[in-house]
Amino acid sequence: MPAASRPEAITATPLALTDRRPVVPAERLVAEMVPPPRFSGVSFGTYLPDSSQPSQYEAVQVLEEFAAALNNGSGGAPKRSWFRRSAPAPSGPAGVYLDGGYGVGKTHLLASLWHATPGPKAFGTFVELTNLVGALGFQQAVQTLSGHKLLCIDEFELDDPGDTVLVSTLLGRLVDNGVKLCATSNTLPEKLGEGRFAAADFLREIQGLSAHFRPLRIDGQDYRHRGLPEAPPPYSDESVEAAAARIPGASLDDFGTLLGHLSAVHPSRYGAMLDDVHAVCLSGVRQVEDQSTALRLVVLADRMYDRELPVVASGVPFDQVFSEEMLRGGYRKKYLRAVSRLVALARDSSKLT
């Protein structure tokens, strides 16, 4: 019997995310531009490349050398890892772009680069970067980030032309001011055999910046599914409620009500909405068919994943939360990433005692 479904006495009143409407000052947005807690202690040495994927070994080598160049004598070159091969140092691009599928360790490598580089430096997702520009204004964002040595952008998104142009313009200003860049994105699974598909899209969309980036392909299977089962079966509503009452710091919300609440909270505040939450309990998970609602759920899934919050849920399994029509649409990459992360967090619920 799953741990969350064991009958135990109710010991606490769970909190509700739907009761929270946090106000996040711009200063916090800047201060929180660091790798999420899941990646707070990673390094190149803790990255475990797939032995059948040479591109993963190459990516570590290139990024170690990129970090060494950024250290520029202020901290020395990164220690040689056990899988590092001797090769000439790169000529020193202004940016590196990591192109690959879901769960091959791109964020781990991006965070490792951030940790290996002396400050000032910043780390954030594409969405968090656009939120920062919205909070500070374009010129203030340029001024603030121009004082950094490195900007790491996780999950660069190409599906919103307006945001892509905004961020591309921002990055151009930052490169002119000497800021080094590293970005990641995802390639759709059916495109993995077609070469640098996502890299070509990325370099085309950032236009004048393309010459500054060195694209790196990282092949491999989603590590979250290496030898692991698919989405675990959902709990019953009663088991979810019992788990929420038993687990200190757990939240408990009806899935549909929470989705409605997300429409009243800016996505830049979803992280703050999870402050002091240690597990998320959801009853009545159902398939989401409205695109705006689905995109808000994607952001919430990212913030929960960043914080490694186990999810105890009833209803449909998370690998069925987005409709087939959505998975065929223009935001498919986002939805597949969210499914991968929600399934991983649902698996983590089995660790709760």
Short mmCIF file of C-alpha atoms in Angstrom, two decimals:
data_model
loop_
_atom_site.label_atom_id
_atom_site.label_comp_id
_atom_site.label_asym_id
_atom_site.label_seq_id
_atom_site.Cartn_x
_atom_site.Cartn_y
_atom_site.Cartn_z
CA MET A 1 0.00 0.00 0.00
CA PRO A 2 1.46 3.43 -0.93
CA ALA A 3 2.67 5.39 2.06
CA ALA A 4 0.22 8.21 1.39
CA SER A 5 -2.74 5.84 1.57
CA ARG A 6 -1.95 4.30 4.96
CA PRO A 7 -4.71 5.05 7.46
CA GLU A 8 -3.28 7.32 10.13
CA ALA A 9 -4.69 9.82 12.58
CA ILE A 10 -5.23 13.37 11.35
CA THR A 11 -2.67 15.56 13.10
CA ALA A 12 -2.73 18.89 11.25
CA THR A 13 -4.90 21.21 9.20
CA PRO A 14 -3.32 21.54 5.75
CA LEU A 15 -2.92 24.94 4.17
CA ALA A 16 -4.54 25.87 0.87
CA LEU A 17 -2.67 27.39 -2.05
CA THR A 18 -5.91 29.02 -3.12
CA ASP A 19 -5.77 31.18 0.01
CA ARG A 20 -2.46 32.69 -1.09
CA ARG A 21 -2.00 35.84 -3.19
CA PRO A 22 1.63 36.78 -2.57
CA VAL A 23 3.11 40.16 -3.49
CA VAL A 24 6.68 39.79 -4.73
CA PRO A 25 8.88 42.91 -4.94
CA ALA A 26 11.20 43.26 -7.92
CA GLU A 27 14.22 43.01 -5.60
CA ARG A 28 13.23 39.48 -4.68
CA LEU A 29 12.97 38.53 -8.35
CA VAL A 30 16.59 39.60 -8.85
CA ALA A 31 17.86 38.03 -5.63
CA GLU A 32 16.21 34.71 -6.49
CA MET A 33 17.94 34.40 -9.87
CA VAL A 34 19.92 31.38 -8.70
CA PRO A 35 19.60 27.66 -9.51
CA PRO A 36 16.53 26.10 -7.89
CA PRO A 37 16.99 24.04 -4.71
CA ARG A 38 17.00 20.81 -6.71
CA PHE A 39 20.24 21.97 -8.33
CA SER A 40 21.78 23.94 -5.46
CA GLY A 41 24.59 21.44 -4.89
CA VAL A 42 25.29 20.07 -8.34
CA SER A 43 28.61 20.20 -10.16
CA PHE A 44 30.19 18.84 -13.31
CA GLY A 45 31.53 16.01 -11.17
CA THR A 46 28.04 14.97 -10.02
CA TYR A 47 26.65 14.82 -13.55
CA LEU A 48 26.29 11.15 -14.52
CA PRO A 49 26.53 10.89 -18.30
CA ASP A 50 24.92 8.00 -20.13
CA SER A 51 27.78 5.73 -21.19
CA SER A 52 26.13 5.22 -24.58
CA GLN A 53 25.93 8.96 -25.33
CA PRO A 54 29.28 10.59 -26.25
CA SER A 55 27.58 13.97 -26.65
CA GLN A 56 26.97 14.10 -22.89
CA TYR A 57 30.70 13.70 -22.18
CA GLU A 58 31.50 16.37 -24.78
CA ALA A 59 29.03 18.81 -23.24
CA VAL A 60 30.69 18.51 -19.83
CA GLN A 61 34.11 19.10 -21.33
CA VAL A 62 33.05 22.17 -23.29
CA LEU A 63 31.26 23.73 -20.33
CA GLU A 64 34.20 23.06 -17.99
CA GLU A 65 36.42 24.94 -20.42
CA PHE A 66 33.85 27.71 -20.74
CA ALA A 67 33.83 28.04 -16.95
CA ALA A 68 37.63 28.09 -16.88
CA ALA A 69 37.63 30.98 -19.34
CA LEU A 70 35.08 32.83 -17.22
CA ASN A 71 37.22 32.31 -14.13
CA ASN A 72 39.94 34.14 -16.05
CA GLY A 73 42.50 33.40 -13.37
CA SER A 74 40.21 34.42 -10.48
CA GLY A 75 39.51 30.93 -9.30
CA GLY A 76 41.51 28.63 -11.47
CA ALA A 77 40.27 26.10 -13.97
CA PRO A 78 37.72 23.56 -12.84
CA LYS A 79 39.18 20.35 -11.50
CA ARG A 80 39.58 17.66 -14.11
CA SER A 81 36.68 15.22 -13.90
CA TRP A 82 37.08 11.50 -14.42
CA PHE A 83 35.49 11.61 -17.88
CA ARG A 84 37.25 14.71 -19.20
CA ARG A 85 39.17 14.20 -22.44
CA SER A 86 42.05 16.32 -23.61
CA ALA A 87 41.06 18.71 -26.38
CA PRO A 88 41.98 22.21 -27.51
CA ALA A 89 40.19 24.97 -25.61
CA PRO A 90 37.36 26.69 -27.50
CA SER A 91 37.97 30.13 -28.92
CA GLY A 92 35.72 31.69 -26.31
CA PRO A 93 32.15 32.20 -27.55
CA ALA A 94 29.93 34.77 -25.86
CA GLY A 95 27.36 32.04 -25.34
CA VAL A 96 26.73 28.32 -25.35
CA TYR A 97 23.39 26.78 -26.32
CA LEU A 98 22.51 23.30 -24.99
CA ASP A 99 20.14 21.54 -27.37
CA GLY A 100 18.55 18.24 -26.40
CA GLY A 101 15.50 16.31 -25.30
CA TYR A 102 13.79 16.13 -21.93
CA GLY A 103 15.65 14.88 -18.89
CA VAL A 104 19.14 14.49 -20.40
CA GLY A 105 20.65 16.73 -17.73
CA LYS A 106 20.76 20.13 -19.44
CA THR A 107 19.63 22.00 -16.33
CA HIS A 108 22.14 20.06 -14.21
CA LEU A 109 24.93 21.16 -16.56
CA LEU A 110 23.66 24.74 -16.73
CA ALA A 111 23.60 24.95 -12.92
CA SER A 112 27.04 23.35 -12.75
CA LEU A 113 28.37 26.11 -15.00
CA TRP A 114 26.75 28.72 -12.74
CA HIS A 115 28.32 27.17 -9.63
CA ALA A 116 31.74 26.97 -11.30
CA THR A 117 31.71 30.64 -12.32
CA PRO A 118 32.61 33.54 -10.01
CA GLY A 119 29.95 36.19 -9.47
CA PRO A 120 28.15 38.34 -10.03
CA LYS A 121 25.99 35.93 -12.01
CA ALA A 122 22.31 35.14 -12.58
CA PHE A 123 20.29 31.99 -13.32
CA GLY A 124 16.66 31.85 -14.36
CA THR A 125 14.18 30.33 -16.76
CA PHE A 126 13.09 32.16 -19.88
CA VAL A 127 9.74 32.88 -18.20
CA GLU A 128 11.45 34.27 -15.10
CA LEU A 129 13.61 36.49 -17.29
CA THR A 130 10.60 37.95 -19.09
CA ASN A 131 8.91 38.44 -15.72
CA LEU A 132 11.98 40.32 -14.50
CA VAL A 133 11.88 42.64 -17.51
CA GLY A 134 8.19 43.22 -16.84
CA ALA A 135 8.86 44.06 -13.19
CA LEU A 136 11.92 46.28 -13.71
CA GLY A 137 11.33 47.68 -17.17
CA PHE A 138 13.67 46.98 -20.09
CA GLN A 139 16.32 49.63 -19.39
CA GLN A 140 16.53 48.82 -15.68
CA ALA A 141 16.81 45.10 -16.48
CA VAL A 142 19.68 45.83 -18.86
CA GLN A 143 21.41 47.96 -16.24
CA THR A 144 20.93 45.37 -13.49
CA LEU A 145 22.08 42.35 -15.50
CA SER A 146 24.95 44.16 -17.23
CA GLY A 147 26.82 44.03 -13.93
CA HIS A 148 26.90 40.23 -14.15
CA LYS A 149 29.65 38.04 -15.54
CA LEU A 150 27.29 35.22 -16.58
CA LEU A 151 23.58 34.85 -17.31
CA CYS A 152 22.18 31.31 -17.48
CA ILE A 153 18.76 30.92 -19.14
CA ASP A 154 16.97 27.62 -18.69
CA GLU A 155 14.17 26.47 -21.00
CA PHE A 156 14.52 29.13 -23.67
CA GLU A 157 11.14 29.35 -25.39
CA LEU A 158 10.52 30.11 -29.04
CA ASP A 159 6.74 29.80 -29.13
CA ASP A 160 5.94 33.45 -28.31
CA PRO A 161 7.38 35.78 -30.99
CA GLY A 162 6.97 38.88 -28.83
CA ASP A 163 8.83 37.44 -25.86
CA THR A 164 11.50 35.97 -28.13
CA VAL A 165 12.21 39.37 -29.70
CA LEU A 166 12.21 41.00 -26.25
CA VAL A 167 14.72 38.54 -24.80
CA SER A 168 16.84 38.51 -27.96
CA THR A 169 17.11 42.31 -27.78
CA LEU A 170 17.96 42.10 -24.08
CA LEU A 171 20.67 39.51 -24.69
CA GLY A 172 22.14 41.63 -27.46
CA ARG A 173 22.54 44.54 -25.07
CA LEU A 174 24.07 42.27 -22.43
CA VAL A 175 26.58 40.75 -24.86
CA ASP A 176 27.60 44.27 -25.88
CA ASN A 177 28.29 44.90 -22.19
CA GLY A 178 30.47 41.82 -21.85
CA VAL A 179 28.01 39.41 -20.22
CA LYS A 180 28.53 35.74 -21.14
CA LEU A 181 25.47 33.59 -21.80
CA CYS A 182 24.40 29.97 -21.60
CA ALA A 183 20.93 28.76 -22.56
CA THR A 184 19.01 25.48 -22.78
CA SER A 185 15.93 24.38 -24.64
CA ASN A 186 14.27 21.12 -25.66
CA THR A 187 13.96 19.21 -28.91
CA LEU A 188 10.71 17.43 -29.55
CA PRO A 189 11.11 13.65 -29.29
CA GLU A 190 10.25 12.98 -32.94
CA LYS A 191 12.86 15.55 -34.02
CA LEU A 192 15.78 14.01 -32.14
CA GLY A 193 16.95 12.12 -35.22
CA GLU A 194 16.93 15.15 -37.50
CA GLY A 195 20.12 16.85 -36.36
CA ARG A 196 20.22 20.33 -34.89
CA PHE A 197 16.52 21.08 -35.26
CA ALA A 198 16.03 23.10 -32.07
CA ALA A 199 19.45 24.71 -32.44
CA ALA A 200 18.52 25.94 -35.93
CA ASP A 201 15.29 27.44 -34.58
CA PHE A 202 17.10 29.06 -31.68
CA LEU A 203 19.87 30.59 -33.80
CA ARG A 204 17.36 31.88 -36.34
CA GLU A 205 15.14 33.48 -33.72
CA ILE A 206 17.93 35.27 -31.89
CA GLN A 207 19.10 36.61 -35.27
CA GLY A 208 22.08 38.89 -34.69
CA LEU A 209 23.15 36.95 -31.63
CA SER A 210 23.56 33.64 -33.44
CA ALA A 211 27.22 34.24 -34.23
CA HIS A 212 27.95 34.56 -30.51
CA PHE A 213 26.56 31.13 -29.59
CA ARG A 214 28.18 27.73 -29.80
CA PRO A 215 25.42 25.09 -30.08
CA LEU A 216 25.96 21.81 -28.23
CA ARG A 217 23.80 18.78 -28.91
CA ILE A 218 23.07 16.51 -25.91
CA ASP A 219 21.44 13.22 -26.84
CA GLY A 220 19.98 10.65 -24.49
CA GLN A 221 16.91 9.22 -22.83
CA ASP A 222 14.96 11.18 -20.22
CA TYR A 223 16.78 10.19 -17.01
CA ARG A 224 13.48 10.34 -15.11
CA HIS A 225 12.33 7.34 -17.14
CA ARG A 226 15.53 5.26 -17.20
CA GLY A 227 14.34 2.01 -15.71
CA LEU A 228 11.42 3.73 -13.95
CA PRO A 229 7.69 3.08 -14.33
CA GLU A 230 5.32 5.44 -16.08
CA ALA A 231 2.97 7.73 -14.14
CA PRO A 232 2.04 6.07 -10.85
CA PRO A 233 -1.63 5.28 -10.23
CA PRO A 234 -3.53 8.12 -8.53
CA TYR A 235 -4.55 7.91 -4.88
CA SER A 236 -8.14 8.02 -3.72
CA ASP A 237 -9.61 11.33 -2.56
CA GLU A 238 -9.68 9.99 1.00
CA SER A 239 -6.01 9.03 0.88
CA VAL A 240 -5.06 12.48 -0.44
CA GLU A 241 -6.94 14.20 2.38
CA ALA A 242 -5.38 11.89 4.98
CA ALA A 243 -1.90 12.52 3.60
CA ALA A 244 -2.43 16.29 3.63
CA ALA A 245 -3.49 16.16 7.29
CA ARG A 246 -0.59 13.94 8.27
CA ILE A 247 2.32 15.61 6.44
CA PRO A 248 3.69 18.77 8.11
CA GLY A 249 3.66 21.71 5.71
CA ALA A 250 1.39 20.01 3.17
CA SER A 251 -1.13 21.93 1.10
CA LEU A 252 -4.50 20.56 0.05
CA ASP A 253 -6.50 21.92 -2.87
CA ASP A 254 -9.13 20.83 -5.33
CA PHE A 255 -7.39 20.72 -8.70
CA GLY A 256 -10.06 22.63 -10.60
CA THR A 257 -10.32 25.31 -7.92
CA LEU A 258 -6.55 25.74 -7.89
CA LEU A 259 -6.46 26.14 -11.67
CA GLY A 260 -9.04 28.91 -11.36
CA HIS A 261 -6.99 30.59 -8.64
CA LEU A 262 -3.88 30.60 -10.82
CA SER A 263 -5.64 32.93 -13.24
CA ALA A 264 -5.77 35.57 -10.48
CA VAL A 265 -2.06 35.30 -9.55
CA HIS A 266 0.77 36.47 -11.82
CA PRO A 267 3.01 33.54 -12.84
CA SER A 268 6.03 35.39 -11.39
CA ARG A 269 4.42 34.84 -7.96
CA TYR A 270 3.81 31.10 -8.21
CA GLY A 271 7.11 30.40 -6.49
CA ALA A 272 6.22 32.64 -3.55
CA MET A 273 2.85 30.92 -3.37
CA LEU A 274 4.78 27.73 -2.49
CA ASP A 275 6.81 29.31 0.33
CA ASP A 276 7.01 26.95 3.35
CA VAL A 277 5.11 24.22 1.49
CA HIS A 278 6.68 20.74 1.82
CA ALA A 279 4.20 18.66 -0.18
CA VAL A 280 1.33 19.42 -2.55
CA CYS A 281 -1.88 17.41 -2.26
CA LEU A 282 -4.43 17.69 -5.06
CA SER A 283 -7.84 16.10 -5.30
CA GLY A 284 -9.75 15.57 -8.51
CA VAL A 285 -6.99 16.02 -11.09
CA ARG A 286 -8.64 16.17 -14.48
CA GLN A 287 -7.62 16.72 -18.07
CA VAL A 288 -7.01 20.37 -18.91
CA GLU A 289 -8.36 21.46 -22.27
CA ASP A 290 -8.10 25.27 -22.08
CA GLN A 291 -4.74 26.51 -23.36
CA SER A 292 -4.39 29.51 -21.05
CA THR A 293 -5.11 27.32 -18.03
CA ALA A 294 -2.70 24.67 -19.27
CA LEU A 295 0.13 27.19 -19.64
CA ARG A 296 -0.40 28.41 -16.09
CA LEU A 297 -0.23 24.80 -14.89
CA VAL A 298 3.08 24.43 -16.73
CA VAL A 299 4.56 27.32 -14.74
CA LEU A 300 3.24 25.92 -11.45
CA ALA A 301 4.70 22.49 -12.31
CA ASP A 302 8.08 24.12 -12.94
CA ARG A 303 8.03 25.91 -9.59
CA MET A 304 7.00 22.72 -7.74
CA TYR A 305 9.73 20.78 -9.51
CA ASP A 306 12.32 23.44 -8.65
CA ARG A 307 11.42 23.00 -4.99
CA GLU A 308 11.27 19.19 -5.14
CA LEU A 309 7.74 19.12 -3.73
CA PRO A 310 6.19 15.64 -3.74
CA VAL A 311 2.70 15.64 -5.22
CA VAL A 312 -0.04 13.39 -3.82
CA ALA A 313 -2.99 13.44 -6.20
CA SER A 314 -6.27 11.76 -7.03
CA GLY A 315 -8.05 11.80 -10.37
CA VAL A 316 -6.41 11.14 -13.73
CA PRO A 317 -2.69 10.26 -13.91
CA PHE A 318 -0.45 13.20 -14.79
CA ASP A 319 0.55 11.69 -18.12
CA GLN A 320 -3.08 12.27 -19.17
CA VAL A 321 -3.50 15.80 -17.83
CA PHE A 322 -3.13 17.49 -21.24
CA SER A 323 -5.43 16.62 -24.12
CA GLU A 324 -4.15 14.99 -27.29
CA GLU A 325 -5.11 18.14 -29.19
CA MET A 326 -2.84 20.22 -26.95
CA LEU A 327 0.02 17.78 -27.32
CA ARG A 328 -0.18 18.25 -31.08
CA GLY A 329 -0.17 22.05 -30.83
CA GLY A 330 2.45 24.75 -30.77
CA TYR A 331 3.07 24.52 -27.01
CA ARG A 332 3.73 20.79 -27.06
CA LYS A 333 7.28 21.16 -25.74
CA LYS A 334 6.03 22.93 -22.63
CA TYR A 335 3.31 20.37 -21.99
CA LEU A 336 5.67 17.41 -22.38
CA ARG A 337 8.14 19.00 -19.97
CA ALA A 338 5.37 19.59 -17.45
CA VAL A 339 4.17 15.98 -17.74
CA SER A 340 7.70 14.69 -17.20
CA ARG A 341 8.10 16.83 -14.09
CA LEU A 342 4.66 16.16 -12.62
CA VAL A 343 5.16 12.41 -13.07
CA ALA A 344 8.51 12.65 -11.28
CA LEU A 345 6.93 14.55 -8.38
CA ALA A 346 4.05 12.07 -8.20
CA ARG A 347 6.60 9.26 -7.90
CA ASP A 348 8.22 11.16 -5.04
CA SER A 349 4.98 10.89 -3.08
CA SER A 350 5.88 7.26 -2.33
CA LYS A 351 8.76 8.52 -0.17
CA LEU A 352 6.42 10.30 2.22
CA THR A 353 6.01 8.58 5.57
#
